[in-house]
Short mmCIF file of C-alpha atoms in Angstrom, two decimals:
data_model
loop_
_atom_site.label_atom_id
_atom_site.label_comp_id
_atom_site.label_asym_id
_atom_site.label_seq_id
_atom_site.Cartn_x
_atom_site.Cartn_y
_atom_site.Cartn_z
CA MET P 1 0.00 0.00 0.00
CA PRO P 2 1.81 3.15 -1.13
CA ASP P 3 1.81 6.35 0.86
CA PRO P 4 -0.49 9.16 -0.33
CA ALA P 5 0.58 11.18 -3.33
CA LEU P 6 2.70 14.19 -2.40
CA ILE P 7 1.59 17.60 -3.63
CA LEU P 8 4.15 20.31 -4.35
CA TYR P 9 2.67 23.76 -4.67
CA GLU P 10 3.82 27.33 -5.12
CA GLY P 11 2.59 29.04 -1.95
CA GLN P 12 0.43 28.73 1.14
CA GLU P 13 -2.61 30.08 -0.74
CA ASP P 14 -2.42 27.04 -3.02
CA LYS P 15 -2.30 24.68 -0.08
CA SER P 16 -5.25 26.31 1.68
CA CYS P 17 -7.43 26.37 -1.42
CA LEU P 18 -6.55 22.89 -2.67
CA LYS P 19 -6.91 21.38 0.78
CA ALA P 20 -10.37 22.90 1.13
CA LEU P 21 -11.30 21.61 -2.32
CA LEU P 22 -9.99 18.08 -1.66
CA GLU P 23 -11.82 17.94 1.66
CA ALA P 24 -15.04 19.21 0.12
CA ARG P 25 -14.82 16.56 -2.58
CA GLY P 26 -13.94 13.81 -0.11
CA ILE P 27 -10.54 12.83 -1.55
CA MET P 28 -8.11 14.43 0.89
CA GLN P 29 -7.00 11.05 2.22
CA ALA P 30 -5.16 10.31 -1.02
CA PHE P 31 -2.82 13.29 -0.68
CA THR P 32 -0.22 14.91 1.50
CA PHE P 33 0.97 18.46 1.08
CA HIS P 34 4.70 19.10 1.09
CA HIS P 35 6.28 22.39 2.19
CA GLU P 36 5.51 25.42 0.06
CA CYS P 37 7.96 25.85 -2.77
CA GLY P 38 8.16 29.64 -2.64
CA GLY P 39 6.83 30.39 -6.09
CA ASN P 40 7.07 28.68 -9.44
CA THR P 41 10.86 28.59 -9.43
CA GLY P 42 11.14 26.63 -6.19
CA PHE P 43 10.13 23.17 -7.38
CA LYS P 44 13.64 21.97 -8.23
CA LYS P 45 15.00 22.71 -4.76
CA GLN P 46 12.17 20.82 -3.13
CA LEU P 47 12.54 17.86 -5.50
CA ASP P 48 16.30 17.81 -4.90
CA GLY P 49 15.68 17.64 -1.18
CA LEU P 50 12.94 15.05 -1.43
CA ILE P 51 15.25 12.68 -3.27
CA ALA P 52 17.47 12.51 -0.17
CA GLY P 53 14.51 12.29 2.19
CA THR P 54 13.21 9.19 3.87
CA GLY P 55 10.25 7.34 2.46
CA LEU P 56 9.98 9.05 -0.91
CA GLU P 57 10.03 5.71 -2.71
CA LYS P 58 6.83 4.73 -0.89
CA ARG P 59 4.86 7.63 -2.35
CA LYS P 60 2.21 6.80 -4.90
CA ALA P 61 3.19 9.85 -6.90
CA ILE P 62 4.45 13.40 -6.79
CA ILE P 63 2.09 16.03 -8.16
CA VAL P 64 3.52 19.43 -9.01
CA ILE P 65 0.85 22.12 -9.18
CA GLY P 66 1.70 25.39 -10.87
CA ASP P 67 -0.02 28.40 -12.38
CA ASN P 68 -0.27 28.99 -16.11
CA ASP P 69 -0.01 32.74 -15.49
CA GLY P 70 0.09 34.70 -18.74
CA ASN P 71 1.57 31.97 -20.91
CA TYR P 72 0.75 28.32 -20.41
CA THR P 73 3.61 27.01 -22.58
CA THR P 74 6.25 29.10 -20.86
CA SER P 75 5.04 28.17 -17.39
CA PHE P 76 4.72 24.45 -18.12
CA ASN P 77 8.14 24.31 -19.77
CA ALA P 78 9.70 26.10 -16.80
CA ILE P 79 8.31 23.45 -14.46
CA LYS P 80 9.42 20.66 -16.80
CA SER P 81 12.96 22.04 -16.75
CA GLN P 82 13.03 21.99 -12.97
CA ILE P 83 11.77 18.41 -12.89
CA ARG P 84 14.41 17.35 -15.40
CA ASP P 85 17.18 19.17 -13.54
CA ALA P 86 16.20 17.36 -10.35
CA GLY P 87 16.75 14.02 -12.08
CA PHE P 88 13.21 12.96 -12.92
CA ASN P 89 11.94 11.98 -16.34
CA THR P 90 9.67 14.76 -17.55
CA PRO P 91 6.08 14.61 -18.74
CA SER P 92 5.35 15.95 -22.21
CA ASN P 93 1.92 17.19 -21.25
CA PRO P 94 0.13 18.32 -18.12
CA ARG P 95 -1.33 15.54 -15.98
CA GLU P 96 0.80 12.90 -17.70
CA LEU P 97 2.26 10.53 -15.10
CA VAL P 98 5.90 9.74 -15.83
CA SER P 99 8.03 7.16 -14.05
CA THR P 100 11.70 7.39 -13.16
CA ASN P 101 13.69 4.44 -11.90
CA GLY P 102 13.92 4.46 -8.11
CA LEU P 103 11.63 7.47 -7.73
CA PRO P 104 7.86 7.84 -7.54
CA PRO P 105 6.07 8.79 -10.76
CA ILE P 106 5.60 12.51 -11.26
CA SER P 107 2.85 14.56 -12.85
CA VAL P 108 2.18 18.28 -13.38
CA LEU P 109 -1.17 19.98 -12.95
CA MET P 110 -1.40 23.42 -14.47
CA ILE P 111 -3.99 25.83 -13.10
CA PRO P 112 -6.59 26.97 -14.11
CA TRP P 113 -6.50 24.36 -16.93
CA ASP P 114 -4.86 23.59 -20.26
CA ASN P 115 -4.19 26.71 -22.30
CA ASP P 116 -6.28 28.84 -19.94
CA PRO P 117 -4.21 31.78 -18.79
CA GLY P 118 -4.46 32.64 -15.13
CA CYS P 119 -3.65 31.34 -11.72
CA LEU P 120 -5.18 29.94 -8.55
CA GLU P 121 -7.07 33.19 -7.95
CA THR P 122 -8.49 33.08 -11.47
CA LEU P 123 -9.84 29.59 -10.83
CA PHE P 124 -11.37 30.37 -7.47
CA LEU P 125 -12.87 33.68 -8.64
CA SER P 126 -14.87 31.63 -11.11
CA ALA P 127 -16.46 29.70 -8.25
CA ILE P 128 -17.72 32.45 -5.97
CA ASN P 129 -21.09 31.89 -4.40
CA ASN P 130 -23.88 34.01 -5.92
CA GLN P 131 -24.58 35.77 -2.67
CA TYR P 132 -21.22 37.55 -3.01
CA ALA P 133 -21.78 38.64 -6.61
CA ARG P 134 -22.19 42.25 -5.55
CA GLN P 135 -18.78 42.35 -3.85
CA LEU P 136 -17.21 40.73 -6.90
CA ALA P 137 -18.77 43.35 -9.14
CA CYS P 138 -17.28 46.02 -6.91
CA ALA P 139 -13.88 44.35 -7.19
CA ASP P 140 -14.29 44.41 -10.96
CA GLY P 141 -15.05 48.09 -10.62
CA LEU P 142 -11.70 48.47 -8.89
CA ILE P 143 -10.02 46.95 -11.93
CA ASP P 144 -11.65 49.56 -14.12
CA CYS P 145 -10.97 52.36 -11.72
CA VAL P 146 -7.22 51.73 -11.48
CA HIS P 147 -6.95 50.90 -15.20
CA ALA P 148 -5.77 47.36 -14.50
CA ASP P 149 -7.51 45.95 -17.57
CA SER P 150 -4.24 45.70 -19.40
CA TRP P 151 -2.51 43.84 -16.62
CA ASP P 152 -1.45 40.23 -17.01
CA ILE P 153 -4.43 38.08 -16.10
CA ALA P 154 -2.65 36.52 -13.12
CA LYS P 155 -1.92 39.92 -11.59
CA ARG P 156 -5.41 41.13 -12.44
CA SER P 157 -6.88 38.08 -10.71
CA LYS P 158 -4.85 38.76 -7.59
CA LEU P 159 -6.08 42.36 -7.49
CA ARG P 160 -9.68 41.21 -7.96
CA MET P 161 -9.32 38.56 -5.27
CA ARG P 162 -7.76 40.97 -2.79
CA GLY P 163 -10.44 43.60 -3.31
CA PHE P 164 -13.18 41.00 -3.23
CA LEU P 165 -11.98 39.30 -0.05
CA SER P 166 -11.57 42.63 1.75
CA ALA P 167 -15.16 43.43 0.93
CA VAL P 168 -16.43 40.02 1.99
CA CYS P 169 -14.35 39.47 5.12
CA THR P 170 -15.75 42.31 7.14
CA ALA P 171 -14.38 41.01 10.44
CA ASP P 172 -10.87 41.28 9.08
CA PRO P 173 -10.53 42.98 5.71
CA ASN P 174 -6.86 41.99 5.72
CA THR P 175 -7.86 38.38 5.17
CA GLY P 176 -6.02 36.92 2.20
CA LEU P 177 -6.84 33.85 0.17
CA ARG P 178 -4.61 31.80 2.47
CA TYR P 179 -7.07 32.38 5.31
CA ALA P 180 -10.27 32.40 3.28
CA PHE P 181 -11.10 28.95 4.63
CA SER P 182 -10.18 29.67 8.26
CA PRO P 183 -13.27 30.27 10.44
CA HIS P 184 -11.29 31.57 13.43
CA ARG P 185 -10.87 34.99 11.80
CA GLY P 186 -14.58 35.40 11.36
CA THR P 187 -14.25 34.60 7.69
CA PRO P 188 -17.51 33.47 6.06
CA LEU P 189 -17.12 29.81 5.15
CA ASP P 190 -19.34 29.97 2.10
CA ILE P 191 -17.38 32.40 -0.04
CA PHE P 192 -16.49 29.76 -2.61
CA ASP P 193 -18.66 27.00 -4.01
CA LEU P 194 -16.25 24.10 -3.84
CA ASN P 195 -18.68 21.92 -5.75
CA HIS P 196 -18.67 24.37 -8.65
CA SER P 197 -18.17 22.86 -12.09
CA SER P 198 -15.02 24.99 -12.54
CA PHE P 199 -13.21 22.46 -10.34
CA ASN P 200 -14.55 19.30 -11.95
CA ASN P 201 -11.69 18.72 -14.39
CA ILE P 202 -9.13 19.12 -11.62
CA VAL P 203 -11.01 16.85 -9.24
CA THR P 204 -11.46 14.20 -11.93
CA TYR P 205 -7.71 14.21 -12.52
CA LEU P 206 -6.90 14.05 -8.81
CA GLN P 207 -9.33 11.19 -8.31
CA THR P 208 -7.02 9.02 -10.42
CA PHE P 209 -4.65 8.97 -7.42
CA LEU P 210 -7.21 7.39 -5.11
CA MET M 1 43.55 0.18 24.01
CA ALA M 2 43.90 -1.65 27.29
CA PRO M 3 45.58 -5.08 27.35
CA PHE M 4 43.00 -7.82 27.07
CA GLY M 5 44.82 -11.04 27.78
CA PRO M 6 46.84 -12.79 25.18
CA THR M 7 44.68 -15.80 24.48
CA LYS M 8 43.03 -16.95 21.30
CA ALA M 9 39.63 -16.62 22.94
CA ALA M 10 40.33 -13.05 23.98
CA TYR M 11 41.62 -12.19 20.52
CA GLU M 12 38.57 -13.62 18.77
CA ALA M 13 36.22 -11.98 21.27
CA LEU M 14 37.48 -8.64 19.99
CA TRP M 15 36.06 -9.31 16.54
CA ARG M 16 33.12 -11.56 17.33
CA ASP M 17 30.40 -8.95 16.96
CA LEU M 18 31.54 -8.06 13.47
CA PHE M 19 30.09 -11.33 12.19
CA PHE M 20 26.49 -12.12 11.29
CA GLN M 21 24.92 -14.01 14.19
CA PHE M 22 28.38 -13.90 15.80
CA GLU M 23 29.44 -16.81 13.62
CA SER M 24 32.84 -16.21 12.17
CA GLU M 25 33.06 -19.41 10.11
CA ASN M 26 31.48 -17.86 7.04
CA GLY M 27 33.42 -14.65 7.25
CA ILE M 28 32.17 -11.32 5.91
CA GLU M 29 31.92 -10.26 2.30
CA ILE M 30 31.19 -6.70 1.19
CA MET M 31 30.85 -6.02 -2.51
CA LEU M 32 30.75 -2.46 -3.82
CA ASP M 33 29.29 -2.30 -7.31
CA GLY M 34 29.60 0.94 -9.14
CA THR M 35 31.49 2.53 -11.97
CA PRO M 36 34.54 0.42 -12.91
CA GLU M 37 36.90 2.52 -10.82
CA ASN M 38 34.60 2.30 -7.83
CA THR M 39 33.95 -1.42 -7.92
CA ARG M 40 35.77 -3.22 -5.14
CA SER M 41 35.27 -5.82 -2.47
CA LEU M 42 36.30 -6.70 1.05
CA ARG M 43 36.47 -10.10 2.72
CA VAL M 44 37.03 -10.49 6.43
CA TYR M 45 37.89 -13.96 7.63
CA TYR M 46 40.06 -16.12 9.79
CA GLY M 47 42.34 -17.46 7.12
CA ALA M 48 44.81 -20.26 6.94
CA GLN M 49 47.74 -20.16 9.31
CA GLU M 50 49.42 -17.40 7.41
CA LEU M 51 50.61 -15.76 10.54
CA THR M 52 50.78 -16.94 14.07
CA LEU M 53 51.31 -14.75 17.03
CA LEU M 54 52.78 -15.01 20.41
CA PRO M 55 50.97 -11.92 21.57
CA SER M 56 52.36 -11.57 25.04
CA GLY M 57 55.93 -12.13 24.06
CA GLU M 58 56.18 -14.53 26.98
CA LYS M 59 57.10 -17.90 25.53
CA LYS M 60 57.39 -19.60 28.89
CA ASP M 61 53.63 -19.85 29.26
CA ILE M 62 52.92 -21.26 25.83
CA GLU M 63 51.92 -24.70 26.96
CA SER M 64 49.64 -23.47 29.69
CA ARG M 65 47.49 -21.22 27.55
CA ASP M 66 44.41 -22.44 25.72
CA SER M 67 46.02 -21.47 22.48
CA THR M 68 48.77 -19.08 21.70
CA LEU M 69 48.65 -19.91 18.02
CA ILE M 70 46.18 -17.30 17.00
CA THR M 71 44.87 -17.36 13.49
CA PRO M 72 44.81 -13.69 12.62
CA LEU M 73 41.74 -12.01 11.27
CA THR M 74 42.42 -11.14 7.66
CA PHE M 75 41.03 -8.17 5.78
CA GLU M 76 41.30 -8.95 2.06
CA THR M 77 40.48 -6.21 -0.41
CA VAL M 78 40.22 -6.42 -4.17
CA ASP M 79 40.40 -3.09 -5.91
CA SER M 80 38.99 -2.00 -9.25
CA ARG M 81 42.00 -3.45 -11.07
CA GLY M 82 41.62 -6.81 -9.40
CA THR M 83 44.62 -6.27 -7.18
CA VAL M 84 44.33 -8.31 -3.99
CA ASN M 85 45.62 -6.81 -0.77
CA LYS M 86 45.63 -8.73 2.49
CA MET M 87 46.14 -7.30 5.93
CA GLN M 88 46.20 -9.14 9.22
CA THR M 89 45.36 -7.76 12.60
CA VAL M 90 48.29 -8.09 14.92
CA VAL M 91 48.13 -7.89 18.68
CA GLN M 92 51.01 -5.97 20.15
CA PRO M 93 52.58 -6.90 23.49
CA ASN M 94 51.06 -3.77 25.05
CA GLY M 95 47.59 -4.86 23.98
CA GLY M 96 47.33 -2.53 21.02
CA ILE M 97 46.18 -3.76 17.67
CA THR M 98 47.83 -2.94 14.40
CA PHE M 99 47.58 -4.12 10.82
CA SER M 100 50.39 -5.93 9.12
CA GLY M 101 50.97 -7.22 5.62
CA GLY M 102 49.47 -5.87 2.47
CA ALA M 103 50.90 -3.75 -0.25
CA SER M 104 49.86 -0.53 1.38
CA ASN M 105 48.06 -0.22 4.63
CA PRO M 106 45.27 2.33 4.42
CA LEU M 107 45.62 5.51 6.39
CA VAL M 108 42.49 5.08 8.44
CA TYR M 109 41.60 6.51 11.81
CA PHE M 110 38.47 5.66 13.77
CA TYR M 111 37.07 7.88 16.53
CA PRO M 112 34.47 5.83 18.41
CA ALA M 113 31.31 7.29 19.90
CA SER M 114 31.73 5.85 23.35
CA ALA M 115 35.41 6.31 24.06
CA SER M 116 37.73 9.25 24.03
CA VAL M 117 41.04 9.25 22.25
CA HIS M 118 44.02 8.49 24.43
CA SER M 119 45.72 11.70 25.49
CA MET M 120 49.08 10.29 24.41
CA THR M 121 47.77 9.80 20.87
CA VAL M 122 46.62 13.40 20.68
CA ALA M 123 49.91 14.62 22.14
CA SER M 124 51.88 12.53 19.70
CA GLN M 125 49.89 13.75 16.72
CA PHE M 126 50.26 17.36 17.82
CA SER M 127 53.97 16.86 18.40
CA GLU M 128 54.43 15.59 14.86
CA LEU M 129 52.64 18.64 13.57
CA SER M 130 54.60 20.94 15.82
CA LYS M 131 57.88 19.52 14.56
CA ARG M 132 56.84 20.72 11.13
CA ASN M 133 56.07 24.18 12.56
CA GLN M 134 52.38 23.63 11.96
CA GLY M 135 51.21 23.41 15.54
CA SER M 136 50.19 27.04 15.56
CA GLU M 137 47.45 26.45 13.00
CA ILE M 138 45.74 24.12 15.48
CA SER M 139 46.12 26.70 18.25
CA ALA M 140 44.73 29.40 15.96
CA LEU M 141 41.82 27.21 14.94
CA LEU M 142 40.89 26.39 18.52
CA HIS M 143 41.24 30.01 19.56
CA LYS M 144 38.87 31.00 16.77
CA ILE M 145 36.22 28.57 17.98
CA PHE M 146 36.98 28.85 21.69
CA PRO M 147 38.46 32.30 22.45
CA GLN M 148 39.59 31.21 25.92
CA ILE M 149 42.08 28.76 24.41
CA GLY M 150 45.60 30.06 23.85
CA THR M 151 48.78 28.38 22.71
CA LEU M 152 48.88 24.58 22.68
CA ALA M 153 51.92 22.64 23.81
CA VAL M 154 52.84 19.07 24.65
CA GLU M 155 53.79 18.79 28.31
CA VAL M 156 54.80 15.75 30.33
CA ALA M 157 53.15 14.88 33.58
CA GLY M 158 54.03 11.64 35.34
CA ASN M 159 56.01 10.47 32.31
CA MET M 160 52.88 10.84 30.20
CA PRO M 161 52.92 13.39 27.38
CA GLU M 162 49.71 15.31 27.08
CA LEU M 163 48.39 18.28 25.17
CA TYR M 164 48.11 21.40 27.32
CA SER M 165 46.79 24.85 26.60
CA ASP M 166 47.06 28.37 27.88
CA VAL M 167 43.71 29.45 29.18
CA SER M 168 42.84 33.07 29.74
CA GLY M 169 42.60 33.80 33.45
CA VAL M 170 44.64 30.75 34.51
CA ASN M 171 48.30 31.12 35.46
CA GLU M 172 49.44 27.69 34.29
CA ARG M 173 48.75 25.64 31.22
CA ILE M 174 46.23 22.92 31.86
CA PRO M 175 45.47 19.66 30.04
CA LEU M 176 43.05 20.13 27.18
CA GLY M 177 40.87 17.32 28.44
CA LEU M 178 40.37 19.15 31.71
CA ILE M 179 39.16 22.29 29.95
CA SER M 180 36.37 20.69 27.99
CA ASN M 181 35.53 17.31 26.49
CA GLY M 182 34.17 19.08 23.46
CA ILE M 183 37.38 21.05 22.89
CA ASN M 184 39.37 17.89 23.42
CA LYS M 185 37.24 16.02 20.91
CA ILE M 186 37.43 18.72 18.24
CA THR M 187 41.20 18.83 18.71
CA ALA M 188 41.45 15.06 18.43
CA ILE M 189 39.41 15.00 15.22
CA ILE M 190 41.43 17.79 13.63
CA LEU M 191 44.70 16.14 14.65
CA ALA M 192 43.47 12.82 13.28
CA ILE M 193 42.93 14.59 9.98
CA THR M 194 46.34 16.26 9.95
CA SER M 195 48.09 12.99 10.78
CA HIS M 196 46.23 10.93 8.15
CA ALA M 197 46.87 13.00 5.05
CA ASN M 198 45.50 11.31 1.92
CA GLY M 199 43.68 8.88 4.17
CA ILE M 200 40.34 8.32 5.81
CA VAL M 201 39.00 9.44 9.18
CA LEU M 202 35.83 7.92 10.63
CA VAL M 203 34.03 9.64 13.50
CA ASP M 204 31.07 7.94 15.14
CA GLU M 205 28.36 10.24 16.51
CA ILE M 206 30.42 13.29 15.77
CA GLU M 207 28.19 15.65 17.75
CA ASN M 208 28.77 13.93 21.09
CA GLY M 209 30.01 16.33 23.74
CA ILE M 210 29.94 19.39 21.50
CA TYR M 211 27.83 22.45 22.28
CA TYR M 212 25.33 22.88 19.48
CA GLN M 213 26.33 26.46 18.64
CA LYS M 214 29.87 25.22 17.96
CA LEU M 215 28.75 22.65 15.39
CA PRO M 216 28.98 24.96 12.34
CA ASN M 217 32.49 25.94 13.49
CA LEU M 218 33.38 22.29 13.89
CA TRP M 219 32.15 21.47 10.39
CA GLN M 220 33.95 24.48 8.94
CA ALA M 221 37.22 23.43 10.57
CA ILE M 222 36.77 19.83 9.49
CA PHE M 223 36.07 20.83 5.92
CA GLU M 224 39.08 23.13 5.73
CA PHE M 225 41.46 20.59 7.20
CA CYS M 226 40.08 17.67 5.18
CA TYR M 227 40.48 19.76 2.04
CA LYS M 228 44.01 20.80 2.95
CA TYR M 229 45.18 17.33 3.97
CA LYS M 230 43.15 15.46 1.31
CA VAL M 231 41.33 13.39 3.90
CA GLN M 232 37.96 11.75 3.36
CA LEU M 233 35.87 11.98 6.50
CA PHE M 234 33.01 9.66 7.33
CA ALA M 235 30.96 11.09 10.18
CA SER M 236 27.88 9.45 11.63
CA THR M 237 25.13 11.25 13.49
CA HIS M 238 21.51 10.96 14.57
CA SER M 239 21.35 14.64 15.37
CA LEU M 240 19.32 17.07 13.30
CA GLU M 241 21.11 19.95 15.00
CA CYS M 242 24.40 18.51 13.88
CA LEU M 243 23.17 18.14 10.31
CA ARG M 244 21.75 21.65 10.28
CA GLY M 245 25.09 22.93 11.51
CA LEU M 246 26.56 21.53 8.31
CA LEU M 247 24.26 23.53 6.01
CA PRO M 248 26.31 26.75 5.78
CA ILE M 249 29.40 24.67 5.04
CA ILE M 250 27.90 22.41 2.40
CA LYS M 251 26.17 25.27 0.58
CA GLY M 252 28.12 26.09 -2.55
CA ARG M 253 30.47 23.15 -1.97
CA GLU M 254 27.97 20.37 -2.63
CA GLU M 255 30.36 18.37 -4.78
CA TYR M 256 32.53 17.64 -1.73
CA PHE M 257 29.73 16.03 0.27
CA ARG M 258 27.61 12.90 0.18
CA LEU M 259 24.85 11.65 2.42
CA LEU M 260 25.02 7.95 3.28
CA ARG M 261 21.96 6.62 5.03
CA VAL M 262 21.71 3.17 6.55
CA GLU M 263 18.18 1.90 6.07
CA ASN M 264 16.47 -1.08 7.61
CA GLY M 265 15.20 -3.31 4.86
CA THR M 266 12.32 -5.69 5.44
CA GLN M 267 13.78 -8.60 3.50
CA ASP M 268 17.16 -7.58 2.22
CA GLY M 269 18.66 -6.59 5.54
CA HIS M 270 20.29 -3.21 5.91
CA THR M 271 21.19 -1.15 2.93
CA VAL M 272 23.27 1.97 2.59
CA ARG M 273 21.88 4.56 0.20
CA ILE M 274 24.07 7.30 -1.14
CA PHE M 275 22.80 10.73 -2.10
CA ALA M 276 24.57 13.48 -3.98
CA GLY M 277 25.68 16.60 -2.15
CA LYS M 278 23.12 18.75 -3.96
CA ASN M 279 20.32 16.51 -2.67
CA PHE M 280 21.85 16.48 0.80
CA GLU M 281 22.06 20.28 0.84
CA ALA M 282 18.56 20.74 -0.56
CA ALA M 283 17.10 18.38 2.02
CA LEU M 284 18.78 20.29 4.84
CA GLU M 285 17.66 23.62 3.44
CA THR M 286 14.06 22.61 2.80
CA GLY M 287 13.65 20.70 6.05
CA VAL M 288 13.12 17.28 4.52
CA GLU M 289 13.64 14.45 7.01
CA ILE M 290 16.77 12.55 6.04
CA ARG M 291 17.42 10.49 9.16
#
């Protein structure tokens, strides 16, 4: 019986959001989150370290989750390079599971989805509960107001998310996405619809590791 | 090493726990498979009567002992070129053990976890260094790590040479071992390195007796001296603090380091896995458990 698949992610926001999603969909038991990688350039360092760590060979798989940002091809290739430099065989496409002798198989999940520019915030902004539509519209107004329309979609999504969360989290307008699922700050727990169809492709892929 | 009694039984008792299930009949075989230049093997066995010893040097008691004809334990290595080298362990009249035979005895020094190095050994090693006008580099190193330590010198007390040091605030030099076990140990390790140039030094549980804040200094000193004297050091530890103390030293010098981890196998017994320095460094930096 292999150990749960190990998820490598860019930052704490990714962990919080994905953990909430996996729990909501009832598949958390198949996964363990590693330490945050400190952005999309930190995967190699973590993979290098994991190779020397105890118990890696027992893992069912390693899943690297990264953002497409403005350019899917550039972002995916950058992750592939890090995987190759760490000594793993590299997948040709997202979600392809590739084996390397003596190491667990590795796969890359790009967010929001193939060829879709954006990031974690982009994905989760598409799954906001209807009751917060007004606050989202106001956040969109902020984009217009500060002329952020021309920004890269990933940056634009972060601005939208920050403005939106500040408006929604009235108990603590400083609440970031990392704490959007933490009730102890008075954060509403229904901001995002974790059963939204926007997540279905990702969940279907992750279910293959059950 | 203290005298142990010059009998065959006493001699074999020294080596008994090296053997699987304490049975020496089958000997020990270690095969290292790797690149051609790194492929080699070691056999350890009680061979034919290639060498017999009268360990005590007292022939008058020969008949009364259970056996004075000791079959020596043989360490037989085969290197990458197929060259066979045999060495036998020889018991000296004073109870010490040395290796004899073989084309070239390896320059190997072992610092055990549960015993300190004899003060005479340390004094002797320092004396050899001092004769070459290199004793001051040890004094300087110790002073850098432990500012209270001054000049080192070999002094004789009760016919026993011992390494002494000036200590700030004390009027006379005092034996290093009396100042601190940790200082004594670091000195012994560094002197083992300087006196085994081009050889190998093994230190079991290297962190024992050393204050944790001194560990990076210890690793720095060890690296510098190993590099200078071309010594390969094998250090064992269970301590995460000790490993973390290595991080600033290994960073940027990854090619000089390897992590060897002994793992308990379920069916295949114990295995030793070797990891590259870059993986070792990354694991330390990212907090991955490597023990």
